[in-house]
PDB file of C-alpha atoms and ligand atoms in Angstrom:
ATOM      1  CA  MET A   1     -16.787  10.234   7.475  1.00  0.00           C
ATOM      2  CA  ALA A   2     -17.809   9.771   3.862  1.00  0.00           C
ATOM      3  CA  LEU A   3     -15.189   8.736   1.293  1.00  0.00           C
ATOM      4  CA  LEU A   4     -15.154  12.032  -0.572  1.00  0.00           C
ATOM      5  CA  ASP A   5     -14.790  14.041   2.642  1.00  0.00           C
ATOM      6  CA  MET A   6     -11.903  11.823   3.707  1.00  0.00           C
ATOM      7  CA  LEU A   7     -10.127  12.211   0.340  1.00  0.00           C
ATOM      8  CA  LYS A   8     -10.590  15.956   0.500  1.00  0.00           C
ATOM      9  CA  ALA A   9      -9.474  16.324   4.141  1.00  0.00           C
ATOM     10  CA  TYR A  10      -6.320  14.230   3.613  1.00  0.00           C
ATOM     11  CA  SER A  11      -5.359  15.077   0.071  1.00  0.00           C
ATOM     12  CA  THR A  12      -1.723  15.999   0.761  1.00  0.00           C
ATOM     13  CA  ASP A  13       1.233  14.661   2.678  1.00  0.00           C
ATOM     14  CA  GLU A  14       1.180  17.758   4.843  1.00  0.00           C
ATOM     15  CA  LYS A  15      -2.495  17.355   5.830  1.00  0.00           C
ATOM     16  CA  CYS A  16      -1.880  13.681   6.694  1.00  0.00           C
ATOM     17  CA  ARG A  17       1.144  14.518   8.854  1.00  0.00           C
ATOM     18  CA  GLU A  18      -0.756  17.245  10.651  1.00  0.00           C
ATOM     19  CA  VAL A  19      -3.501  14.931  11.854  1.00  0.00           C
ATOM     20  CA  LEU A  20      -1.025  12.138  12.695  1.00  0.00           C
ATOM     21  CA  THR A  21       1.019  14.613  14.785  1.00  0.00           C
ATOM     22  CA  LYS A  22      -2.083  15.601  16.776  1.00  0.00           C
ATOM     23  CA  LEU A  23      -3.062  11.962  17.293  1.00  0.00           C
ATOM     24  CA  ARG A  24       0.432  10.820  18.314  1.00  0.00           C
ATOM     25  CA  TRP A  25       1.341  13.744  20.558  1.00  0.00           C
ATOM     26  CA  PRO A  26      -1.875  15.418  21.762  1.00  0.00           C
ATOM     27  CA  GLU A  27       0.154  17.322  24.360  1.00  0.00           C
ATOM     28  CA  GLY A  28       2.971  18.416  22.068  1.00  0.00           C
ATOM     29  CA  VAL A  29       5.711  16.737  20.016  1.00  0.00           C
ATOM     30  CA  GLU A  30       7.755  14.366  22.110  1.00  0.00           C
ATOM     31  CA  CYS A  31      11.209  12.996  21.217  1.00  0.00           C
ATOM     32  CA  PRO A  32      10.831   9.172  20.720  1.00  0.00           C
ATOM     33  CA  ARG A  33      14.378   8.743  22.077  1.00  0.00           C
ATOM     34  CA  CYS A  34      14.668  10.907  25.219  1.00  0.00           C
ATOM     35  CA  LYS A  35      10.951  11.676  25.736  1.00  0.00           C
ATOM     36  CA  GLU A  36      11.616  15.426  26.073  1.00  0.00           C
ATOM     37  CA  ARG A  37       9.070  17.852  24.662  1.00  0.00           C
ATOM     38  CA  ARG A  38      11.480  20.374  23.207  1.00  0.00           C
ATOM     39  CA  ALA A  39      11.600  19.599  19.504  1.00  0.00           C
ATOM     40  CA  SER A  40      11.910  22.158  16.718  1.00  0.00           C
ATOM     41  CA  TRP A  41      10.731  21.847  13.143  1.00  0.00           C
ATOM     42  CA  LEU A  42      13.415  21.589  10.475  1.00  0.00           C
ATOM     43  CA  LYS A  43      11.600  22.813   7.385  1.00  0.00           C
ATOM     44  CA  SER A  44      14.439  21.973   5.006  1.00  0.00           C
ATOM     45  CA  ARG A  45      14.472  18.305   6.134  1.00  0.00           C
ATOM     46  CA  ASN A  46      10.772  17.991   6.787  1.00  0.00           C
ATOM     47  CA  GLN A  47      11.591  16.566  10.234  1.00  0.00           C
ATOM     48  CA  PHE A  48      11.613  17.442  13.906  1.00  0.00           C
ATOM     49  CA  GLU A  49      14.833  17.859  15.810  1.00  0.00           C
ATOM     50  CA  CYS A  50      15.042  17.258  19.537  1.00  0.00           C
ATOM     51  CA  GLY A  51      16.653  20.127  21.461  1.00  0.00           C
ATOM     52  CA  PRO A  52      18.292  18.142  24.283  1.00  0.00           C
ATOM     53  CA  CYS A  53      19.471  15.050  22.291  1.00  0.00           C
ATOM     54  CA  SER A  54      19.517  16.339  18.677  1.00  0.00           C
ATOM     55  CA  TYR A  55      17.645  13.276  17.406  1.00  0.00           C
ATOM     56  CA  GLN A  56      15.880  13.897  14.133  1.00  0.00           C
ATOM     57  CA  PHE A  57      12.558  12.195  13.638  1.00  0.00           C
ATOM     58  CA  SER A  58       9.165  12.451  11.927  1.00  0.00           C
ATOM     59  CA  VAL A  59       5.633  11.642  13.071  1.00  0.00           C
ATOM     60  CA  THR A  60       5.933   8.172  11.482  1.00  0.00           C
ATOM     61  CA  THR A  61       9.271   7.242  13.114  1.00  0.00           C
ATOM     62  CA  GLY A  62       8.925   4.022  15.114  1.00  0.00           C
ATOM     63  CA  THR A  63       5.284   3.458  14.162  1.00  0.00           C
ATOM     64  CA  VAL A  64       3.624   1.027  11.685  1.00  0.00           C
ATOM     65  CA  PHE A  65       4.379   3.641   9.001  1.00  0.00           C
ATOM     66  CA  ASN A  66       8.120   3.346   9.736  1.00  0.00           C
ATOM     67  CA  ASP A  67      10.329   3.613   6.611  1.00  0.00           C
ATOM     68  CA  THR A  68       7.406   3.487   4.251  1.00  0.00           C
ATOM     69  CA  HIS A  69       7.908   4.533   0.619  1.00  0.00           C
ATOM     70  CA  LEU A  70       4.174   4.763   0.030  1.00  0.00           C
ATOM     71  CA  PRO A  71       2.504   8.198   0.024  1.00  0.00           C
ATOM     72  CA  LEU A  72       0.590   8.842   3.252  1.00  0.00           C
ATOM     73  CA  GLU A  73      -2.513   9.634   1.185  1.00  0.00           C
ATOM     74  CA  LYS A  74      -2.522   5.942   0.052  1.00  0.00           C
ATOM     75  CA  TRP A  75      -2.083   4.802   3.625  1.00  0.00           C
ATOM     76  CA  PHE A  76      -5.046   6.879   4.674  1.00  0.00           C
ATOM     77  CA  ALA A  77      -7.180   5.558   1.793  1.00  0.00           C
ATOM     78  CA  ALA A  78      -6.267   1.938   2.603  1.00  0.00           C
ATOM     79  CA  THR A  79      -7.034   2.467   6.280  1.00  0.00           C
ATOM     80  CA  TYR A  80     -10.363   3.965   5.356  1.00  0.00           C
ATOM     81  CA  LEU A  81     -11.223   0.955   3.166  1.00  0.00           C
ATOM     82  CA  LEU A  82     -10.251  -1.520   5.912  1.00  0.00           C
ATOM     83  CA  CYS A  83     -12.391   0.382   8.435  1.00  0.00           C
ATOM     84  CA  GLU A  84     -15.402   0.764   6.224  1.00  0.00           C
ATOM     85  CA  SER A  85     -15.776  -2.800   4.973  1.00  0.00           C
ATOM     86  CA  LYS A  86     -17.604  -4.817   7.613  1.00  0.00           C
ATOM     87  CA  LYS A  87     -15.963  -8.050   6.619  1.00  0.00           C
ATOM     88  CA  GLY A  88     -12.502  -6.639   5.927  1.00  0.00           C
ATOM     89  CA  MET A  89     -10.733  -6.230   2.601  1.00  0.00           C
ATOM     90  CA  SER A  90      -8.243  -8.466   0.841  1.00  0.00           C
ATOM     91  CA  ALA A  91      -4.773  -7.338  -0.262  1.00  0.00           C
ATOM     92  CA  CYS A  92      -5.864  -8.102  -3.852  1.00  0.00           C
ATOM     93  CA  GLN A  93      -8.715  -5.645  -3.617  1.00  0.00           C
ATOM     94  CA  VAL A  94      -6.489  -2.916  -2.100  1.00  0.00           C
ATOM     95  CA  GLN A  95      -3.957  -3.586  -4.860  1.00  0.00           C
ATOM     96  CA  ARG A  96      -6.602  -2.971  -7.548  1.00  0.00           C
ATOM     97  CA  THR A  97      -8.471  -0.122  -5.856  1.00  0.00           C
ATOM     98  CA  LEU A  98      -5.432   1.951  -4.935  1.00  0.00           C
ATOM     99  CA  GLY A  99      -2.998   0.923  -7.659  1.00  0.00           C
ATOM    100  CA  MET A 100       0.093  -0.706  -6.142  1.00  0.00           C
ATOM    101  CA  SER A 101       1.908  -4.073  -6.347  1.00  0.00           C
ATOM    102  CA  TYR A 102       0.401  -7.054  -4.574  1.00  0.00           C
ATOM    103  CA  LYS A 103       3.390  -7.313  -2.230  1.00  0.00           C
ATOM    104  CA  THR A 104       3.061  -3.634  -1.236  1.00  0.00           C
ATOM    105  CA  ALA A 105      -0.706  -4.022  -0.676  1.00  0.00           C
ATOM    106  CA  TRP A 106      -0.153  -7.215   1.323  1.00  0.00           C
ATOM    107  CA  TYR A 107       2.415  -5.629   3.638  1.00  0.00           C
ATOM    108  CA  LEU A 108       0.323  -2.444   3.938  1.00  0.00           C
ATOM    109  CA  CYS A 109      -2.795  -4.381   4.989  1.00  0.00           C
ATOM    110  CA  HIS A 110      -0.791  -6.347   7.551  1.00  0.00           C
ATOM    111  CA  ARG A 111       0.708  -3.206   9.011  1.00  0.00           C
ATOM    112  CA  ILE A 112      -2.669  -1.469   9.340  1.00  0.00           C
ATOM    113  CA  ARG A 113      -4.088  -4.704  10.795  1.00  0.00           C
ATOM    114  CA  SER A 114      -1.320  -4.931  13.351  1.00  0.00           C
ATOM    115  CA  ALA A 115      -2.526  -1.633  14.837  1.00  0.00           C
ATOM    116  CA  MET A 116      -6.163  -2.745  14.881  1.00  0.00           C
ATOM    117  CA  ILE A 117      -5.848  -4.356  18.240  1.00  0.00           C
ATOM    118  CA  GLU A 118      -7.122  -3.526  21.717  1.00  0.00           C
ATOM    119  CA  SER A 119      -4.092  -2.482  23.730  1.00  0.00           C
ATOM    120  CA  GLN A 120      -5.868  -2.998  27.022  1.00  0.00           C
ATOM    121  CA  LYS A 121      -8.349  -5.779  27.383  1.00  0.00           C
ATOM    122  CA  GLU A 122     -10.590  -5.651  30.374  1.00  0.00           C
ATOM    123  CA  MET A 123     -11.909  -8.800  32.104  1.00  0.00           C
ATOM    124  CA  MET A 124     -15.505  -9.451  30.962  1.00  0.00           C
ATOM    125  CA  ASP A 125     -18.436  -9.422  33.410  1.00  0.00           C
ATOM    126  CA  GLY A 126     -22.247  -9.488  33.100  1.00  0.00           C
ATOM    127  CA  THR A 127     -23.815 -12.133  30.851  1.00  0.00           C
ATOM    128  CA  VAL A 128     -21.315 -13.788  28.514  1.00  0.00           C
ATOM    129  CA  GLU A 129     -21.870 -16.280  25.699  1.00  0.00           C
ATOM    130  CA  ILE A 130     -19.041 -18.642  24.851  1.00  0.00           C
ATOM    131  CA  ASP A 131     -18.934 -20.884  21.808  1.00  0.00           C
ATOM    132  CA  GLU A 132     -16.404 -22.532  19.532  1.00  0.00           C
ATOM    133  CA  THR A 133     -16.164 -22.614  15.761  1.00  0.00           C
ATOM    134  CA  TYR A 134     -13.914 -24.150  13.138  1.00  0.00           C
ATOM    135  CA  ILE A 135     -12.214 -22.303  10.317  1.00  0.00           C
ATOM    136  CA  GLY A 136     -10.867 -23.785   7.103  1.00  0.00           C
ATOM    137  CA  GLY A 137     -10.005 -27.419   6.632  1.00  0.00           C
ATOM    138  CA  LYS A 138     -11.773 -27.835   3.330  1.00  0.00           C
ATOM    139  CA  ALA A 139      -9.830 -30.085   0.975  1.00  0.00           C
ATOM    140  CA  ARG A 140      -8.827 -28.428  -2.281  1.00  0.00           C
ATOM    141  CA  ARG A 141      -8.459 -30.604  -5.333  1.00  0.00           C
ATOM    142  CA  GLY A 142      -5.065 -32.286  -5.469  1.00  0.00           C
ATOM    143  CA  LEU A 143      -4.007 -30.850  -2.120  1.00  0.00           C
ATOM    144  CA  PRO A 144      -3.955 -32.502   1.254  1.00  0.00           C
ATOM    145  CA  ARG A 145      -6.741 -31.512   3.600  1.00  0.00           C
ATOM    146  CA  LYS A 146      -5.725 -28.566   5.683  1.00  0.00           C
ATOM    147  CA  GLU A 147      -6.163 -28.764   9.408  1.00  0.00           C
ATOM    148  CA  LYS A 148      -9.141 -26.974  10.834  1.00  0.00           C
ATOM    149  CA  GLN A 149      -8.414 -24.090  13.138  1.00  0.00           C
ATOM    150  CA  VAL A 150     -10.405 -23.636  16.332  1.00  0.00           C
ATOM    151  CA  VAL A 151     -11.679 -20.212  17.326  1.00  0.00           C
ATOM    152  CA  ILE A 152     -13.312 -19.531  20.710  1.00  0.00           C
ATOM    153  CA  GLY A 153     -15.750 -16.651  20.683  1.00  0.00           C
ATOM    154  CA  ILE A 154     -16.852 -14.735  23.773  1.00  0.00           C
ATOM    155  CA  ARG A 155     -19.513 -12.110  23.537  1.00  0.00           C
ATOM    156  CA  LYS A 156     -20.757 -10.063  26.395  1.00  0.00           C
ATOM    157  CA  ARG A 157     -24.474  -9.301  26.016  1.00  0.00           C
ATOM    158  CA  ASN A 158     -24.723  -5.731  24.823  1.00  0.00           C
ATOM    159  CA  GLY A 159     -20.973  -5.532  24.918  1.00  0.00           C
ATOM    160  CA  GLU A 160     -17.679  -6.591  23.542  1.00  0.00           C
ATOM    161  CA  LEU A 161     -16.770  -9.505  21.264  1.00  0.00           C
ATOM    162  CA  ARG A 162     -13.543 -11.493  21.545  1.00  0.00           C
ATOM    163  CA  LEU A 163     -12.281 -14.142  19.124  1.00  0.00           C
ATOM    164  CA  ILE A 164      -9.385 -16.308  20.289  1.00  0.00           C
ATOM    165  CA  HIS A 165      -7.439 -18.850  18.259  1.00  0.00           C
ATOM    166  CA  VAL A 166      -6.664 -22.011  20.251  1.00  0.00           C
ATOM    167  CA  ASN A 167      -4.836 -25.187  19.384  1.00  0.00           C
ATOM    168  CA  ALA A 168      -7.794 -27.513  20.003  1.00  0.00           C
ATOM    169  CA  ALA A 169     -11.311 -27.372  21.436  1.00  0.00           C
ATOM    170  CA  THR A 170     -10.420 -28.855  24.779  1.00  0.00           C
ATOM    171  CA  SER A 171     -11.379 -28.057  28.388  1.00  0.00           C
ATOM    172  CA  GLU A 172      -7.790 -27.081  28.969  1.00  0.00           C
ATOM    173  CA  ALA A 173      -7.925 -24.429  26.238  1.00  0.00           C
ATOM    174  CA  ILE A 174     -11.242 -23.128  27.529  1.00  0.00           C
ATOM    175  CA  ARG A 175      -9.850 -22.915  31.070  1.00  0.00           C
ATOM    176  CA  LYS A 176      -6.997 -20.736  29.849  1.00  0.00           C
ATOM    177  CA  VAL A 177      -9.338 -18.500  27.807  1.00  0.00           C
ATOM    178  CA  MET A 178     -11.597 -18.135  30.868  1.00  0.00           C
ATOM    179  CA  ALA A 179      -8.707 -17.165  33.128  1.00  0.00           C
ATOM    180  CA  GLU A 180      -7.486 -14.540  30.709  1.00  0.00           C
ATOM    181  CA  ASN A 181     -10.844 -12.968  29.796  1.00  0.00           C
ATOM    182  CA  ILE A 182     -13.607 -13.633  32.305  1.00  0.00           C
ATOM    183  CA  SER A 183     -13.936 -11.529  35.458  1.00  0.00           C
ATOM    184  CA  GLU A 184     -14.826 -12.884  38.887  1.00  0.00           C
ATOM    185  CA  ASP A 185     -17.863 -10.641  38.690  1.00  0.00           C
ATOM    186  CA  VAL A 186     -19.381 -12.473  35.727  1.00  0.00           C
ATOM    187  CA  GLU A 187     -23.106 -13.121  36.349  1.00  0.00           C
ATOM    188  CA  VAL A 188     -24.182 -15.720  33.761  1.00  0.00           C
ATOM    189  CA  ILE A 189     -22.130 -17.972  31.462  1.00  0.00           C
ATOM    190  CA  LEU A 190     -23.993 -19.365  28.454  1.00  0.00           C
ATOM    191  CA  THR A 191     -22.698 -22.200  26.279  1.00  0.00           C
ATOM    192  CA  ASP A 192     -24.061 -25.084  24.307  1.00  0.00           C
ATOM    193  CA  GLU A 193     -24.101 -28.599  25.789  1.00  0.00           C
ATOM    194  CA  SER A 194     -20.599 -29.495  24.735  1.00  0.00           C
ATOM    195  CA  SER A 195     -18.839 -31.424  27.489  1.00  0.00           C
ATOM    196  CA  ILE A 196     -15.686 -29.315  27.164  1.00  0.00           C
ATOM    197  CA  TYR A 197     -17.271 -26.498  29.135  1.00  0.00           C
ATOM    198  CA  PRO A 198     -18.226 -27.987  32.547  1.00  0.00           C
ATOM    199  CA  TYR A 199     -14.751 -29.460  32.938  1.00  0.00           C
ATOM    200  CA  ALA A 200     -13.137 -26.109  32.170  1.00  0.00           C
ATOM    201  CA  PHE A 201     -15.033 -24.112  34.763  1.00  0.00           C
ATOM    202  CA  THR A 202     -14.177 -23.343  38.347  1.00  0.00           C
ATOM    203  CA  VAL A 203     -16.651 -24.242  41.137  1.00  0.00           C
ATOM    204  CA  ASP A 204     -17.959 -20.640  41.103  1.00  0.00           C
ATOM    205  CA  GLN A 205     -18.242 -20.542  37.341  1.00  0.00           C
ATOM    206  CA  LYS A 206     -20.208 -23.824  37.310  1.00  0.00           C
ATOM    207  CA  LYS A 207     -22.898 -22.204  39.470  1.00  0.00           C
ATOM    208  CA  LEU A 208     -23.363 -19.463  36.845  1.00  0.00           C
ATOM    209  CA  HIS A 209     -23.370 -21.800  33.864  1.00  0.00           C
ATOM    210  CA  LYS A 210     -26.495 -22.260  31.727  1.00  0.00           C
ATOM    211  CA  THR A 211     -26.589 -24.421  28.656  1.00  0.00           C
ATOM    212  CA  ILE A 212     -28.705 -24.582  25.547  1.00  0.00           C
ATOM    213  CA  CYS A 213     -29.309 -27.798  23.634  1.00  0.00           C
ATOM    214  CA  HIS A 214     -28.822 -26.968  19.961  1.00  0.00           C
ATOM    215  CA  SER A 215     -30.322 -30.142  18.602  1.00  0.00           C
ATOM    216  CA  LYS A 216     -33.699 -29.322  20.153  1.00  0.00           C
ATOM    217  CA  GLU A 217     -34.144 -25.594  20.127  1.00  0.00           C
ATOM    218  CA  TYR A 218     -32.149 -22.446  19.773  1.00  0.00           C
ATOM    219  CA  VAL A 219     -33.743 -20.048  22.190  1.00  0.00           C
ATOM    220  CA  VAL A 220     -35.259 -20.738  25.584  1.00  0.00           C
ATOM    221  CA  GLY A 221     -36.115 -17.326  26.965  1.00  0.00           C
ATOM    222  CA  ASP A 222     -32.815 -15.581  27.494  1.00  0.00           C
ATOM    223  CA  VAL A 223     -30.690 -18.712  27.370  1.00  0.00           C
ATOM    224  CA  HIS A 224     -29.049 -18.715  23.963  1.00  0.00           C
ATOM    225  CA  THR A 225     -25.727 -18.168  22.262  1.00  0.00           C
ATOM    226  CA  ASN A 226     -27.120 -16.465  19.201  1.00  0.00           C
ATOM    227  CA  THR A 227     -25.185 -13.255  19.588  1.00  0.00           C
ATOM    228  CA  VAL A 228     -21.787 -14.950  19.545  1.00  0.00           C
ATOM    229  CA  GLU A 229     -22.959 -17.117  16.659  1.00  0.00           C
ATOM    230  CA  SER A 230     -23.882 -14.088  14.602  1.00  0.00           C
ATOM    231  CA  ALA A 231     -20.309 -12.838  15.081  1.00  0.00           C
ATOM    232  CA  PHE A 232     -19.010 -16.217  13.932  1.00  0.00           C
ATOM    233  CA  SER A 233     -21.052 -15.996  10.744  1.00  0.00           C
ATOM    234  CA  LEU A 234     -19.602 -12.540  10.026  1.00  0.00           C
ATOM    235  CA  LEU A 235     -16.110 -13.945  10.593  1.00  0.00           C
ATOM    236  CA  LYS A 236     -16.756 -16.864   8.223  1.00  0.00           C
ATOM    237  CA  ARG A 237     -18.156 -14.657   5.528  1.00  0.00           C
ATOM    238  CA  GLY A 238     -15.069 -12.485   5.933  1.00  0.00           C
ATOM    239  CA  ILE A 239     -12.708 -15.364   5.588  1.00  0.00           C
ATOM    240  CA  VAL A 240     -14.521 -17.116   2.751  1.00  0.00           C
ATOM    241  CA  GLY A 241     -15.564 -14.018   0.857  1.00  0.00           C
ATOM    242  CA  THR A 242     -12.753 -11.570   1.466  1.00  0.00           C
ATOM    243  CA  TRP A 243      -9.544 -13.175   2.544  1.00  0.00           C
ATOM    244  CA  HIS A 244     -10.156 -16.497   0.708  1.00  0.00           C
ATOM    245  CA  LYS A 245      -7.677 -18.374   2.743  1.00  0.00           C
ATOM    246  CA  VAL A 246      -6.039 -17.379   5.958  1.00  0.00           C
ATOM    247  CA  SER A 247      -3.062 -19.288   7.260  1.00  0.00           C
ATOM    248  CA  ALA A 248      -3.023 -20.415  10.888  1.00  0.00           C
ATOM    249  CA  LYS A 249      -0.107 -18.050  11.430  1.00  0.00           C
ATOM    250  CA  HIS A 250      -2.025 -14.934  10.406  1.00  0.00           C
ATOM    251  CA  LEU A 251      -5.411 -16.005  11.824  1.00  0.00           C
ATOM    252  CA  PRO A 252      -4.928 -14.282  15.232  1.00  0.00           C
ATOM    253  CA  ALA A 253      -4.279 -10.948  13.489  1.00  0.00           C
ATOM    254  CA  TYR A 254      -7.468 -11.300  11.384  1.00  0.00           C
ATOM    255  CA  LEU A 255      -9.412 -12.164  14.512  1.00  0.00           C
ATOM    256  CA  GLU A 256      -8.130  -9.020  16.253  1.00  0.00           C
ATOM    257  CA  GLU A 257      -9.027  -6.913  13.219  1.00  0.00           C
ATOM    258  CA  MET A 258     -12.512  -8.389  13.140  1.00  0.00           C
ATOM    259  CA  CYS A 259     -13.125  -7.696  16.817  1.00  0.00           C
ATOM    260  CA  PHE A 260     -11.580  -4.210  16.642  1.00  0.00           C
ATOM    261  CA  ARG A 261     -14.010  -3.207  13.915  1.00  0.00           C
ATOM    262  CA  PHE A 262     -16.984  -5.085  15.344  1.00  0.00           C
ATOM    263  CA  ASN A 263     -16.586  -3.532  18.774  1.00  0.00           C
ATOM    264  CA  ARG A 264     -16.485  -0.052  17.219  1.00  0.00           C
ATOM    265  CA  ARG A 265     -19.247  -0.556  14.682  1.00  0.00           C
ATOM    266  CA  LYS A 266     -21.411   2.116  16.300  1.00  0.00           C
ATOM    267  CA  ASN A 267     -18.465   4.475  16.752  1.00  0.00           C
ATOM    268  CA  SER A 268     -18.363   7.207  14.111  1.00  0.00           C
ATOM    269  CA  ASP A 269     -14.661   7.790  14.814  1.00  0.00           C
ATOM    270  CA  LEU A 270     -13.505   4.335  13.771  1.00  0.00           C
ATOM    271  CA  PHE A 271     -11.225   5.760  11.045  1.00  0.00           C
ATOM    272  CA  ILE A 272      -9.553   8.383  13.268  1.00  0.00           C
ATOM    273  CA  ASP A 273      -9.331   5.898  16.117  1.00  0.00           C
ATOM    274  CA  THR A 274      -7.559   3.426  13.825  1.00  0.00           C
ATOM    275  CA  LEU A 275      -5.088   6.162  12.751  1.00  0.00           C
ATOM    276  CA  ARG A 276      -4.450   6.911  16.435  1.00  0.00           C
ATOM    277  CA  HIS A 277      -3.591   3.254  17.005  1.00  0.00           C
ATOM    278  CA  MET A 278      -1.294   3.324  13.943  1.00  0.00           C
ATOM    279  CA  VAL A 279       0.874   6.082  15.348  1.00  0.00           C
ATOM    280  CA  THR A 280       0.962   4.578  18.839  1.00  0.00           C
ATOM    281  CA  ALA A 281       1.346   0.844  18.111  1.00  0.00           C
ATOM    282  CA  PRO A 282       4.813  -0.586  17.598  1.00  0.00           C
ATOM    283  CA  THR A 283       6.435  -1.130  14.197  1.00  0.00           C
ATOM    284  CA  LEU A 284       5.743  -4.355  12.279  1.00  0.00           C
ATOM    285  CA  THR A 285       8.732  -5.267  10.131  1.00  0.00           C
ATOM    286  CA  PHE A 286       8.438  -7.280   6.916  1.00  0.00           C
ATOM    287  CA  LYS A 287      10.957  -9.717   8.360  1.00  0.00           C
ATOM    288  CA  SER A 288       8.929 -10.477  11.467  1.00  0.00           C
ATOM    289  CA  LEU A 289       5.776 -10.786   9.367  1.00  0.00           C
ATOM    290  CA  THR A 290       7.247 -13.326   6.983  1.00  0.00           C
ATOM    291  CA  LYS A 291       9.336 -15.378   9.402  1.00  0.00           C
ATOM    292  CA  GLU A 292       8.318 -18.985   9.888  1.00  0.00           C
ATOM    293  CA  THR A 293       6.556 -19.664  13.147  1.00  0.00           C
ATOM    294  CA  GLU A 294       7.754 -22.537  15.307  1.00  0.00           C
ATOM    295  CA  ALA A 295       5.484 -25.533  15.025  1.00  0.00           C
ATOM    296  CA  ALA A 296       2.911 -25.339  17.785  1.00  0.00           C
TER     297      ALA A 296
HETATM  298 ZN1   ZN B   1      15.547  13.668  22.395  1.00  0.00          ZN
END
């Protein structure tokens, strides 16, 4: 959908609510509390009321939009911008483009991002490339060097991309990533010659393992990890160019956003699909977003 068409289609609160209602309850409005489908519309309050339990709610109740003071038109515009920019968009840019405070833009981006996540991840089969990369860690003048963050990338040939934040590039971390993502039906596993991989694999996985020596050549026939590496370069351009600095705490959410968009890059319904996730994903409160994480 082109920008002008989107702005026209969702120019009022009413139009936004109408599409969200269809996306959240394709089979009819359902009470979030008792799950009955016998709600009536209270025009004076601009809300639904459940017949059986009398609970009053709106289409945004209990979703990432929960308790928002921002007009839905701005939510839609911000969602559109986050979907359309291949490398993502910073809160600063959303602040300037849509006219709002930095704090509002920051929270808004995080809430949209929290819905840009695959709710059901299937185990990956076929030919998979696995590689690791390092994010951040550059010393800034006068500041201590920040620790580098390790990201494991898995890309199925002609298929999905996954980016996973791990504590360190160790066989143990790879083993866990394999167990959670790789199917028993996998056919070929491609990595570089790093010694962390063979130790991480099961006996069966070792039989399917092919390596490529990066110091000599990049491509030997079909044995290469170039497709996962191209995803890494997109990720790095996103982090350097768009988000500037990403803390270790928020890195997993950025990785999910990147994969969500990347895996739908040929899908013309990315915007609508994201809105659907936003009315079906759980609420993200400001408190949970800003709380300190326990030291890992
Ligand atoms: Zn009810």
